[in-house]
Amino acid sequence: MVDANGYILKVSNIGVNLQNQTLLDHVSFSVKKGTTMAILGPNGAGKTVLLRTLLNLLPHTGSIEWTEKVKIGYVPQYVTVSDVPMSVKEFLSIGKGNYIEALDSVRLTDKSILNKRLGVLSGGQLRRVLIAWALTDRPNVLLLDEPTTGVDMDSEEPIYLMLNDIKKTQKITILLITHNIHIVQEYADDLLALNKCVTYCGPSSEIGKPNIQKQIYGETVCVETQKGE
Amino acid sequence: MSEVILYSVVTAVFVGISAGYLGSLMVLEKMALVGDALSHVALPGLAIGIIFNFDPLIGAFAFLFISAIVIWHLQRVTKISFEALVGAMFTFALATGILLMGDDLEALEEALFGDITQVTAMHVGAAVIISIGAILLTRVLYKKVVLAMISEDLAISKGINVAKTNLLYLFLVSLVVAIGIQIVGTLLVGFLVIVPAIAARNLSTNMHRYVMLSAVFGLAAAVSGVLLASYFGQPPGPVVVFTGITIFAVTVLVNWRKKYTT
């Protein structure tokens, strides 16, 4: 049983090959219940491929073992909403649960947003609505593909603070993709660094150490600068 | 009101509503031209019906069904867009239909532009049943298709079989297109799938209003077009196009006025 030791997910040796290209190779890791795992890596490292594989959207080798009765909420990086004349209320109603509660969780307390069209929302509002949508089915795991895509820098931190609260109050496990080391340090318990294979898997607090950074980003490259620069 | 006009009006009511309703999804899916082009695919079926002396509508149904499956399958295998595939298919079908019809120009004109004098009680019955069935089934599919449009991954992660949903939806559009052919003809029936929906979009901020308005505009365009066509003794297809375009033009003006007065 996956949850015997407090784990909600165990991934063993998964590989993904599409159109003769290796997208993931021998990836293994585990995720503890109620924790946040950040997934970090360069473009094309297979981060989104990994989340899609965990959702069983891609053919793969190896094994993905979720705990019994797992309920996954997913927020993709990109959505097409600009052309859809759909209100927030109509969108949230596609889910089965209580969307008012979900809106409160993502701190959209002004309910006038319910009558707004999805296409006119700001980047931050749209991200919160998408997370609320994922929460309506009362999941115990959230998979978030760069949850602050399209959000201005000042609004990023409040979204991670909100996710941290959701994790604590609703006891949800979170796997999120990010490029931001500060977010990894502040809001993630564990870090999975990818570059098709796993380059680091362990406590996120270690990311400040030079040897771990070297492990994730490769050898340090020094550049020469003139004095006073 | 003569029996022929009554039949045509009843058919127009149901074709208008169902084409408007299903078309609203087609326009959102950026598959507007798919609905238009699908209608032309019916032409060889109509031609075979005329040549072998059976109801041309049955031939149209058969060709539309087969085309929907072929297009759906080719899209999955080749990943070429629906619009490109349907574009290729419809020109091929149009060419085949015209060659099959040979020099029977009268039959060709009826097939291309519709002929309300040929609408029978059986056609009316088929239009009513097919329209109601297509609307009810599309109602079930609607949220699934919209969700897949917002994000296919999101839809699949919720257990929606996007490929099967698309195929069923294409089937339903084919059915509505087939019954619309009687009224507006193969060349213009695509209009009823596209224009009510884009007119409705001009005036909608939510989905419910958009879908309802699209169905209402479809109904208004089809019925007023058929009545005006019979009054002026014109083929119904082009007149329905004119009434529909008038509705669209009014919605553009209303939308424009709203923008500049708020």
GROMACS .gro file of C-alpha atoms in nm:
model
  491
    1MET     CA    1   0.000   0.000   0.000
    2VAL     CA    2   0.133   0.340  -0.096
    3ASP     CA    3  -0.002   0.520   0.208
    4ALA     CA    4   0.138   0.275   0.466
    5ASN     CA    5   0.434   0.507   0.527
    6GLY     CA    6   0.245   0.830   0.479
    7TYR     CA    7   0.308   0.848   0.105
    8ILE     CA    8   0.035   0.949  -0.137
    9LEU     CA    9   0.233   0.880  -0.455
   10LYS     CA   10   0.517   0.652  -0.554
   11VAL     CA   11   0.666   0.678  -0.900
   12SER     CA   12   0.906   0.404  -1.005
   13ASN     CA   13   1.127   0.421  -1.307
   14ILE     CA   14   0.884   0.589  -1.544
   15GLY     CA   15   0.984   0.665  -1.899
   16VAL     CA   16   0.796   0.850  -2.173
   17ASN     CA   17   0.888   0.822  -2.540
   18LEU     CA   18   0.688   1.003  -2.805
   19GLN     CA   19   0.769   1.014  -3.177
   20ASN     CA   20   1.111   0.857  -3.117
   21GLN     CA   21   1.202   1.122  -2.859
   22THR     CA   22   1.277   1.050  -2.496
   23LEU     CA   23   1.077   1.295  -2.285
   24LEU     CA   24   1.129   1.127  -1.947
   25ASP     CA   25   1.384   0.868  -1.855
   26HIS     CA   26   1.401   0.651  -1.542
   27VAL     CA   27   1.215   0.895  -1.319
   28SER     CA   28   1.150   0.774  -0.965
   29PHE     CA   29   1.032   0.967  -0.659
   30SER     CA   30   0.776   0.962  -0.379
   31VAL     CA   31   0.548   1.228  -0.237
   32LYS     CA   32   0.437   1.242   0.126
   33LYS     CA   33   0.078   1.323   0.215
   34GLY     CA   34   0.006   1.685   0.296
   35THR     CA   35   0.335   1.818   0.157
   36THR     CA   36   0.422   2.047  -0.133
   37MET     CA   37   0.665   1.923  -0.394
   38ALA     CA   38   0.806   2.175  -0.640
   39ILE     CA   39   0.916   2.051  -0.981
   40LEU     CA   40   1.197   2.254  -1.130
   41GLY     CA   41   1.393   2.229  -1.452
   42PRO     CA   42   1.488   2.403  -1.775
   43ASN     CA   43   1.247   2.437  -2.069
   44GLY     CA   44   1.193   2.101  -2.233
   45ALA     CA   45   1.303   1.914  -1.918
   46GLY     CA   46   0.977   1.716  -1.909
   47LYS     CA   47   0.800   1.894  -1.621
   48THR     CA   48   0.461   1.923  -1.793
   49VAL     CA   49   0.509   1.577  -1.944
   50LEU     CA   50   0.554   1.443  -1.591
   51LEU     CA   51   0.228   1.600  -1.466
   52ARG     CA   52   0.040   1.473  -1.773
   53THR     CA   53   0.188   1.127  -1.716
   54LEU     CA   54   0.076   1.135  -1.351
   55LEU     CA   55  -0.275   1.210  -1.481
   56ASN     CA   56  -0.246   0.908  -1.710
   57LEU     CA   57  -0.276   1.127  -2.019
   58LEU     CA   58   0.041   0.989  -2.181
   59PRO     CA   59   0.160   0.635  -2.254
   60HIS     CA   60   0.454   0.545  -2.033
   61THR     CA   61   0.669   0.266  -1.894
   62GLY     CA   62   0.734   0.209  -1.522
   63SER     CA   63   0.477   0.240  -1.248
   64ILE     CA   64   0.273   0.521  -1.095
   65GLU     CA   65   0.114   0.424  -0.768
   66TRP     CA   66  -0.135   0.663  -0.609
   67THR     CA   67  -0.286   0.597  -0.270
   68GLU     CA   68  -0.637   0.451  -0.269
   69LYS     CA   69  -0.929   0.692  -0.308
   70VAL     CA   70  -0.703   0.963  -0.447
   71LYS     CA   71  -0.886   1.257  -0.599
   72ILE     CA   72  -0.676   1.478  -0.822
   73GLY     CA   73  -0.742   1.841  -0.907
   74TYR     CA   74  -0.546   1.969  -1.205
   75VAL     CA   75  -0.470   2.319  -1.329
   76PRO     CA   76  -0.296   2.327  -1.669
   77GLN     CA   77  -0.055   2.604  -1.763
   78TYR     CA   78  -0.257   2.725  -2.060
   79VAL     CA   79  -0.631   2.747  -2.112
   80THR     CA   80  -0.833   2.896  -2.397
   81VAL     CA   81  -1.093   3.128  -2.251
   82SER     CA   82  -1.079   3.447  -2.454
   83ASP     CA   83  -1.324   3.323  -2.719
   84VAL     CA   84  -1.571   3.157  -2.484
   85PRO     CA   85  -1.874   3.364  -2.378
   86MET     CA   86  -1.884   3.176  -2.048
   87SER     CA   87  -1.929   3.335  -1.707
   88VAL     CA   88  -1.724   3.235  -1.402
   89LYS     CA   89  -2.039   3.090  -1.246
   90GLU     CA   90  -2.108   2.873  -1.553
   91PHE     CA   91  -1.748   2.753  -1.559
   92LEU     CA   92  -1.744   2.663  -1.191
   93SER     CA   93  -2.081   2.488  -1.228
   94ILE     CA   94  -1.917   2.231  -1.459
   95GLY     CA   95  -1.761   2.089  -1.142
   96LYS     CA   96  -1.979   1.893  -0.905
   97GLY     CA   97  -1.905   2.056  -0.572
   98ASN     CA   98  -1.969   2.378  -0.385
   99TYR     CA   99  -1.808   2.655  -0.587
  100ILE     CA  100  -1.883   2.929  -0.334
  101GLU     CA  101  -1.667   2.748  -0.079
  102ALA     CA  102  -1.398   2.701  -0.344
  103LEU     CA  103  -1.405   3.073  -0.429
  104ASP     CA  104  -1.360   3.156  -0.061
  105SER     CA  105  -1.060   2.921  -0.048
  106VAL     CA  106  -0.891   3.111  -0.331
  107ARG     CA  107  -0.983   3.441  -0.164
  108LEU     CA  108  -1.218   3.566  -0.430
  109THR     CA  109  -1.463   3.700  -0.178
  110ASP     CA  110  -1.633   3.956  -0.404
  111LYS     CA  111  -1.901   3.736  -0.558
  112SER     CA  112  -1.971   3.981  -0.840
  113ILE     CA  113  -1.692   3.794  -1.017
  114LEU     CA  114  -1.940   3.510  -1.075
  115ASN     CA  115  -2.115   3.708  -1.348
  116LYS     CA  116  -1.797   3.814  -1.524
  117ARG     CA  117  -1.688   3.653  -1.849
  118LEU     CA  118  -1.381   3.429  -1.817
  119GLY     CA  119  -1.218   3.623  -2.100
  120VAL     CA  120  -1.222   3.957  -1.915
  121LEU     CA  121  -1.056   3.834  -1.593
  122SER     CA  122  -0.707   3.950  -1.502
  123GLY     CA  123  -0.429   3.691  -1.507
  124GLY     CA  124  -0.441   3.658  -1.128
  125GLN     CA  125  -0.820   3.628  -1.113
  126LEU     CA  126  -0.821   3.364  -1.386
  127ARG     CA  127  -0.557   3.158  -1.205
  128ARG     CA  128  -0.760   3.176  -0.883
  129VAL     CA  129  -1.077   3.075  -1.067
  130LEU     CA  130  -0.895   2.778  -1.223
  131ILE     CA  131  -0.767   2.670  -0.882
  132ALA     CA  132  -1.120   2.713  -0.740
  133TRP     CA  133  -1.250   2.492  -1.021
  134ALA     CA  134  -0.993   2.225  -0.931
  135LEU     CA  135  -1.104   2.252  -0.565
  136THR     CA  136  -1.479   2.209  -0.630
  137ASP     CA  137  -1.448   1.830  -0.643
  138ARG     CA  138  -1.272   1.833  -0.303
  139PRO     CA  139  -0.945   1.677  -0.423
  140ASN     CA  140  -0.673   1.550  -0.193
  141VAL     CA  141  -0.400   1.625  -0.447
  142LEU     CA  142  -0.349   1.935  -0.660
  143LEU     CA  143  -0.130   1.923  -0.970
  144LEU     CA  144  -0.045   2.278  -1.075
  145ASP     CA  145   0.144   2.353  -1.395
  146GLU     CA  146   0.309   2.692  -1.332
  147PRO     CA  147   0.020   2.830  -1.127
  148THR     CA  148   0.126   3.191  -1.177
  149THR     CA  149   0.140   3.191  -1.558
  150GLY     CA  150   0.008   3.525  -1.685
  151VAL     CA  151   0.022   3.681  -1.338
  152ASP     CA  152   0.222   3.998  -1.273
  153MET     CA  153   0.517   3.959  -1.034
  154ASP     CA  154   0.351   4.142  -0.743
  155SER     CA  155   0.056   3.904  -0.750
  156GLU     CA  156   0.261   3.584  -0.761
  157GLU     CA  157   0.350   3.564  -0.394
  158PRO     CA  158  -0.011   3.601  -0.267
  159ILE     CA  159  -0.112   3.304  -0.486
  160TYR     CA  160   0.156   3.085  -0.328
  161LEU     CA  161   0.058   3.207   0.019
  162MET     CA  162  -0.301   3.112  -0.062
  163LEU     CA  163  -0.192   2.767  -0.186
  164ASN     CA  164   0.005   2.720   0.135
  165ASP     CA  165  -0.310   2.794   0.337
  166ILE     CA  166  -0.518   2.556   0.126
  167LYS     CA  167  -0.258   2.285   0.184
  168LYS     CA  168  -0.272   2.336   0.560
  169THR     CA  169  -0.646   2.385   0.609
  170GLN     CA  170  -0.771   2.128   0.358
  171LYS     CA  171  -0.483   1.884   0.406
  172ILE     CA  172  -0.410   1.873   0.036
  173THR     CA  173  -0.089   1.748  -0.122
  174ILE     CA  174   0.047   1.982  -0.388
  175LEU     CA  175   0.277   1.916  -0.682
  176LEU     CA  176   0.362   2.234  -0.866
  177ILE     CA  177   0.588   2.331  -1.151
  178THR     CA  178   0.787   2.650  -1.108
  179HIS     CA  179   1.099   2.823  -1.237
  180ASN     CA  180   1.134   3.039  -0.927
  181ILE     CA  181   1.394   2.930  -0.671
  182HIS     CA  182   1.251   3.169  -0.411
  183ILE     CA  183   0.912   2.995  -0.439
  184VAL     CA  184   1.083   2.656  -0.402
  185GLN     CA  185   1.260   2.769  -0.085
  186GLU     CA  186   0.964   2.944   0.074
  187TYR     CA  187   0.666   2.730  -0.017
  188ALA     CA  188   0.780   2.378  -0.104
  189ASP     CA  189   0.876   2.101   0.136
  190ASP     CA  190   1.049   1.895  -0.130
  191LEU     CA  191   1.208   1.958  -0.465
  192LEU     CA  192   1.223   1.739  -0.773
  193ALA     CA  193   1.467   1.878  -1.028
  194LEU     CA  194   1.425   1.734  -1.375
  195ASN     CA  195   1.614   1.733  -1.698
  196LYS     CA  196   1.440   1.439  -1.860
  197CYS     CA  197   1.586   1.233  -1.575
  198VAL     CA  198   1.588   1.332  -1.208
  199THR     CA  199   1.883   1.563  -1.129
  200TYR     CA  200   1.784   1.618  -0.766
  201CYS     CA  201   1.515   1.490  -0.534
  202GLY     CA  202   1.511   1.590  -0.169
  203PRO     CA  203   1.434   1.867   0.078
  204SER     CA  204   1.378   2.203  -0.092
  205SER     CA  205   1.587   2.377   0.175
  206GLU     CA  206   1.898   2.221   0.018
  207ILE     CA  207   1.864   2.424  -0.299
  208GLY     CA  208   2.073   2.704  -0.147
  209LYS     CA  209   2.376   2.477  -0.125
  210PRO     CA  210   2.631   2.524  -0.407
  211ASN     CA  211   2.684   2.151  -0.458
  212ILE     CA  212   2.307   2.095  -0.500
  213GLN     CA  213   2.282   2.389  -0.740
  214LYS     CA  214   2.569   2.241  -0.937
  215GLN     CA  215   2.384   1.910  -0.941
  216ILE     CA  216   2.070   2.081  -1.078
  217TYR     CA  217   2.214   2.340  -1.311
  218GLY     CA  218   2.540   2.173  -1.407
  219GLU     CA  219   2.891   2.314  -1.360
  220THR     CA  220   2.915   2.676  -1.247
  221VAL     CA  221   3.014   2.907  -1.530
  222CYS     CA  222   3.211   3.219  -1.426
  223VAL     CA  223   3.222   3.526  -1.643
  224GLU     CA  224   3.488   3.793  -1.635
  225THR     CA  225   3.374   4.145  -1.550
  226GLN     CA  226   3.565   4.471  -1.533
  227LYS     CA  227   3.635   4.623  -1.193
  228GLY     CA  228   3.362   4.845  -1.063
  229GLU     CA  229   3.089   4.676  -1.269
  230MET     CA  230  -5.174   2.873  -4.579
  231SER     CA  231  -5.117   2.590  -4.828
  232GLU     CA  232  -5.004   2.249  -4.712
  233VAL     CA  233  -4.664   2.288  -4.880
  234ILE     CA  234  -4.594   2.619  -4.706
  235LEU     CA  235  -4.712   2.478  -4.373
  236TYR     CA  236  -4.473   2.183  -4.410
  237SER     CA  237  -4.190   2.417  -4.500
  238VAL     CA  238  -4.255   2.650  -4.208
  239VAL     CA  239  -4.271   2.365  -3.955
  240THR     CA  240  -3.948   2.220  -4.097
  241ALA     CA  241  -3.788   2.567  -4.090
  242VAL     CA  242  -3.884   2.610  -3.722
  243PHE     CA  243  -3.708   2.290  -3.618
  244VAL     CA  244  -3.414   2.319  -3.857
  245GLY     CA  245  -3.361   2.682  -3.751
  246ILE     CA  246  -3.362   2.608  -3.379
  247SER     CA  247  -3.143   2.298  -3.400
  248ALA     CA  248  -2.895   2.451  -3.647
  249GLY     CA  249  -2.866   2.761  -3.425
  250TYR     CA  250  -2.825   2.553  -3.111
  251LEU     CA  251  -2.564   2.311  -3.251
  252GLY     CA  252  -2.396   2.588  -3.448
  253SER     CA  253  -2.323   2.782  -3.129
  254LEU     CA  254  -2.083   2.506  -3.031
  255MET     CA  255  -1.940   2.477  -3.381
  256VAL     CA  256  -1.848   2.847  -3.385
  257LEU     CA  257  -1.688   2.826  -3.039
  258GLU     CA  258  -1.488   2.524  -3.147
  259LYS     CA  259  -1.356   2.728  -3.442
  260MET     CA  260  -1.519   2.465  -3.661
  261ALA     CA  261  -1.763   2.702  -3.829
  262LEU     CA  262  -1.642   2.614  -4.175
  263VAL     CA  263  -1.664   2.246  -4.090
  264GLY     CA  264  -2.041   2.280  -4.057
  265ASP     CA  265  -2.055   2.473  -4.381
  266ALA     CA  266  -1.836   2.234  -4.574
  267LEU     CA  267  -2.009   1.924  -4.434
  268SER     CA  268  -2.328   2.038  -4.603
  269HIS     CA  269  -2.167   2.019  -4.948
  270VAL     CA  270  -2.062   1.663  -4.879
  271ALA     CA  271  -2.429   1.565  -4.904
  272LEU     CA  272  -2.439   1.646  -5.277
  273PRO     CA  273  -2.320   1.307  -5.414
  274GLY     CA  274  -2.574   1.137  -5.185
  275LEU     CA  275  -2.852   1.353  -5.321
  276ALA     CA  276  -2.735   1.278  -5.675
  277ILE     CA  277  -2.736   0.903  -5.618
  278GLY     CA  278  -3.087   0.926  -5.472
  279ILE     CA  279  -3.208   1.111  -5.782
  280ILE     CA  280  -3.030   0.871  -6.023
  281PHE     CA  281  -3.153   0.552  -5.853
  282ASN     CA  282  -3.494   0.692  -5.775
  283PHE     CA  283  -3.503   0.683  -5.395
  284ASP     CA  284  -3.545   0.970  -5.148
  285PRO     CA  285  -3.234   1.187  -5.203
  286LEU     CA  286  -3.235   1.277  -4.833
  287ILE     CA  287  -3.147   0.917  -4.743
  288GLY     CA  288  -2.848   0.942  -4.976
  289ALA     CA  289  -2.752   1.272  -4.812
  290PHE     CA  290  -2.770   1.117  -4.463
  291ALA     CA  291  -2.553   0.825  -4.572
  292PHE     CA  292  -2.286   1.047  -4.728
  293LEU     CA  293  -2.279   1.283  -4.432
  294PHE     CA  294  -2.238   0.997  -4.186
  295ILE     CA  295  -1.958   0.836  -4.384
  296SER     CA  296  -1.783   1.171  -4.429
  297ALA     CA  297  -1.807   1.250  -4.058
  298ILE     CA  298  -1.638   0.919  -3.974
  299VAL     CA  299  -1.368   0.958  -4.242
  300ILE     CA  300  -1.289   1.318  -4.136
  301TRP     CA  301  -1.283   1.228  -3.766
  302HIS     CA  302  -1.056   0.929  -3.829
  303LEU     CA  303  -0.820   1.119  -4.060
  304GLN     CA  304  -0.793   1.400  -3.805
  305ARG     CA  305  -0.693   1.157  -3.533
  306VAL     CA  306  -0.440   0.977  -3.752
  307THR     CA  307  -0.285   1.274  -3.934
  308LYS     CA  308  -0.342   1.552  -3.673
  309ILE     CA  309  -0.432   1.780  -3.967
  310SER     CA  310  -0.699   2.033  -3.863
  311PHE     CA  311  -1.068   1.956  -3.911
  312GLU     CA  312  -1.107   2.259  -4.135
  313ALA     CA  313  -0.833   2.154  -4.376
  314LEU     CA  314  -0.964   1.798  -4.401
  315VAL     CA  315  -1.323   1.907  -4.450
  316GLY     CA  316  -1.207   2.160  -4.709
  317ALA     CA  317  -1.048   1.880  -4.912
  318MET     CA  318  -1.344   1.649  -4.862
  319PHE     CA  319  -1.611   1.899  -4.954
  320THR     CA  320  -1.455   2.009  -5.284
  321PHE     CA  321  -1.412   1.643  -5.375
  322ALA     CA  322  -1.775   1.571  -5.284
  323LEU     CA  323  -1.902   1.878  -5.469
  324ALA     CA  324  -1.712   1.775  -5.783
  325THR     CA  325  -1.843   1.417  -5.755
  326GLY     CA  326  -2.200   1.539  -5.703
  327ILE     CA  327  -2.190   1.772  -6.003
  328LEU     CA  328  -2.041   1.499  -6.225
  329LEU     CA  329  -2.305   1.249  -6.109
  330MET     CA  330  -2.588   1.491  -6.175
  331GLY     CA  331  -2.459   1.543  -6.528
  332ASP     CA  332  -2.687   1.771  -6.726
  333ASP     CA  333  -2.987   1.751  -6.491
  334LEU     CA  334  -2.957   2.120  -6.409
  335GLU     CA  335  -3.299   2.147  -6.247
  336ALA     CA  336  -3.219   1.874  -5.991
  337LEU     CA  337  -2.878   2.031  -5.931
  338GLU     CA  338  -3.036   2.370  -5.860
  339GLU     CA  339  -3.286   2.212  -5.617
  340ALA     CA  340  -3.005   2.033  -5.437
  341LEU     CA  341  -2.786   2.342  -5.417
  342PHE     CA  342  -3.046   2.598  -5.314
  343GLY     CA  343  -3.335   2.401  -5.161
  344ASP     CA  344  -3.690   2.353  -5.282
  345ILE     CA  345  -3.978   2.388  -5.038
  346THR     CA  346  -4.226   2.238  -5.284
  347GLN     CA  347  -4.054   1.901  -5.239
  348VAL     CA  348  -4.105   1.892  -4.857
  349THR     CA  349  -4.340   1.607  -4.763
  350ALA     CA  350  -4.514   1.514  -4.436
  351MET     CA  351  -4.248   1.247  -4.387
  352HIS     CA  352  -3.973   1.505  -4.418
  353VAL     CA  353  -4.148   1.724  -4.163
  354GLY     CA  354  -4.172   1.431  -3.920
  355ALA     CA  355  -3.804   1.349  -3.973
  356ALA     CA  356  -3.707   1.714  -3.918
  357VAL     CA  357  -3.903   1.735  -3.591
  358ILE     CA  358  -3.769   1.407  -3.447
  359ILE     CA  359  -3.409   1.462  -3.559
  360SER     CA  360  -3.402   1.823  -3.437
  361ILE     CA  361  -3.536   1.737  -3.092
  362GLY     CA  362  -3.303   1.437  -3.063
  363ALA     CA  363  -2.999   1.637  -3.178
  364ILE     CA  364  -3.073   1.922  -2.935
  365LEU     CA  365  -3.122   1.688  -2.639
  366LEU     CA  366  -2.804   1.493  -2.711
  367THR     CA  367  -2.604   1.810  -2.770
  368ARG     CA  368  -2.731   1.942  -2.437
  369VAL     CA  369  -2.567   1.642  -2.271
  370LEU     CA  370  -2.243   1.694  -2.465
  371TYR     CA  371  -2.230   2.072  -2.437
  372LYS     CA  372  -2.032   2.112  -2.116
  373LYS     CA  373  -1.794   1.834  -2.215
  374VAL     CA  374  -1.716   1.995  -2.550
  375VAL     CA  375  -1.672   2.339  -2.393
  376LEU     CA  376  -1.442   2.201  -2.125
  377ALA     CA  377  -1.233   2.023  -2.390
  378MET     CA  378  -1.215   2.350  -2.579
  379ILE     CA  379  -1.088   2.536  -2.271
  380SER     CA  380  -0.828   2.263  -2.213
  381GLU     CA  381  -0.828   1.915  -2.361
  382ASP     CA  382  -0.607   1.789  -2.077
  383LEU     CA  383  -0.852   1.926  -1.823
  384ALA     CA  384  -1.139   1.743  -1.992
  385ILE     CA  385  -0.948   1.414  -2.021
  386SER     CA  386  -0.838   1.440  -1.658
  387LYS     CA  387  -1.209   1.457  -1.567
  388GLY     CA  388  -1.268   1.129  -1.749
  389ILE     CA  389  -1.417   1.281  -2.065
  390ASN     CA  390  -1.342   1.089  -2.385
  391VAL     CA  391  -1.280   1.392  -2.605
  392ALA     CA  392  -1.238   1.196  -2.931
  393LYS     CA  393  -1.569   1.010  -2.891
  394THR     CA  394  -1.748   1.327  -2.782
  395ASN     CA  395  -1.624   1.506  -3.097
  396LEU     CA  396  -1.737   1.220  -3.320
  397LEU     CA  397  -2.085   1.215  -3.168
  398TYR     CA  398  -2.110   1.589  -3.205
  399LEU     CA  399  -2.003   1.570  -3.573
  400PHE     CA  400  -2.275   1.307  -3.627
  401LEU     CA  401  -2.537   1.534  -3.475
  402VAL     CA  402  -2.426   1.827  -3.691
  403SER     CA  403  -2.445   1.599  -3.997
  404LEU     CA  404  -2.803   1.508  -3.908
  405VAL     CA  405  -2.912   1.869  -3.869
  406VAL     CA  406  -2.734   1.967  -4.190
  407ALA     CA  407  -2.912   1.685  -4.374
  408ILE     CA  408  -3.259   1.799  -4.269
  409GLY     CA  409  -3.168   2.162  -4.341
  410ILE     CA  410  -3.085   2.076  -4.701
  411GLN     CA  411  -3.458   2.055  -4.786
  412ILE     CA  412  -3.508   2.416  -4.688
  413VAL     CA  413  -3.190   2.598  -4.788
  414GLY     CA  414  -3.004   2.352  -5.009
  415THR     CA  415  -2.656   2.204  -4.974
  416LEU     CA  416  -2.475   2.517  -5.081
  417LEU     CA  417  -2.629   2.744  -4.817
  418VAL     CA  418  -2.727   2.522  -4.523
  419GLY     CA  419  -2.391   2.586  -4.356
  420PHE     CA  420  -2.508   2.943  -4.317
  421LEU     CA  421  -2.770   2.834  -4.063
  422VAL     CA  422  -2.500   2.672  -3.852
  423ILE     CA  423  -2.270   2.976  -3.854
  424VAL     CA  424  -2.456   3.306  -3.874
  425PRO     CA  425  -2.713   3.273  -3.589
  426ALA     CA  426  -2.424   3.179  -3.358
  427ILE     CA  427  -2.198   3.470  -3.452
  428ALA     CA  428  -2.495   3.707  -3.425
  429ALA     CA  429  -2.567   3.568  -3.076
  430ARG     CA  430  -2.205   3.616  -2.973
  431ASN     CA  431  -2.233   3.985  -3.041
  432LEU     CA  432  -2.492   4.013  -2.766
  433SER     CA  433  -2.380   3.756  -2.508
  434THR     CA  434  -2.177   3.771  -2.190
  435ASN     CA  435  -2.265   3.423  -2.073
  436MET     CA  436  -2.314   3.082  -2.225
  437HIS     CA  437  -2.682   3.043  -2.148
  438ARG     CA  438  -2.775   3.364  -2.327
  439TYR     CA  439  -2.543   3.282  -2.618
  440VAL     CA  440  -2.694   2.939  -2.680
  441MET     CA  441  -3.054   3.059  -2.644
  442LEU     CA  442  -3.004   3.360  -2.870
  443SER     CA  443  -2.831   3.145  -3.130
  444ALA     CA  444  -3.132   2.909  -3.140
  445VAL     CA  445  -3.377   3.203  -3.156
  446PHE     CA  446  -3.184   3.373  -3.439
  447GLY     CA  447  -3.169   3.042  -3.628
  448LEU     CA  448  -3.545   3.009  -3.593
  449ALA     CA  449  -3.611   3.370  -3.699
  450ALA     CA  450  -3.383   3.351  -4.003
  451ALA     CA  451  -3.520   3.017  -4.126
  452VAL     CA  452  -3.891   3.092  -4.079
  453SER     CA  453  -3.888   3.448  -4.212
  454GLY     CA  454  -3.671   3.335  -4.505
  455VAL     CA  455  -3.908   3.054  -4.601
  456LEU     CA  456  -4.216   3.278  -4.576
  457LEU     CA  457  -4.058   3.557  -4.780
  458ALA     CA  458  -3.930   3.308  -5.038
  459SER     CA  459  -4.276   3.160  -5.090
  460TYR     CA  460  -4.432   3.508  -5.105
  461PHE     CA  461  -4.188   3.631  -5.371
  462GLY     CA  462  -4.162   3.295  -5.550
  463GLN     CA  463  -3.785   3.269  -5.493
  464PRO     CA  464  -3.573   2.968  -5.392
  465PRO     CA  465  -3.565   2.962  -5.009
  466GLY     CA  466  -3.188   2.922  -4.959
  467PRO     CA  467  -3.074   3.268  -5.074
  468VAL     CA  468  -3.368   3.440  -4.898
  469VAL     CA  469  -3.286   3.267  -4.567
  470VAL     CA  470  -2.928   3.390  -4.609
  471PHE     CA  471  -3.054   3.746  -4.653
  472THR     CA  472  -3.281   3.737  -4.346
  473GLY     CA  473  -3.000   3.584  -4.139
  474ILE     CA  474  -2.747   3.843  -4.254
  475THR     CA  475  -2.997   4.116  -4.163
  476ILE     CA  476  -3.020   3.977  -3.809
  477PHE     CA  477  -2.641   3.962  -3.790
  478ALA     CA  478  -2.608   4.322  -3.913
  479VAL     CA  479  -2.855   4.441  -3.646
  480THR     CA  480  -2.654   4.264  -3.370
  481VAL     CA  481  -2.334   4.428  -3.497
  482LEU     CA  482  -2.501   4.770  -3.476
  483VAL     CA  483  -2.642   4.701  -3.128
  484ASN     CA  484  -2.301   4.583  -3.009
  485TRP     CA  485  -2.130   4.885  -3.162
  486ARG     CA  486  -2.383   5.124  -3.004
  487LYS     CA  487  -2.336   4.956  -2.664
  488LYS     CA  488  -1.958   5.000  -2.685
  489TYR     CA  489  -1.977   5.367  -2.768
  490THR     CA  490  -2.251   5.461  -2.523
  491THR     CA  491  -2.098   5.293  -2.215
   0.00000   0.00000   0.00000
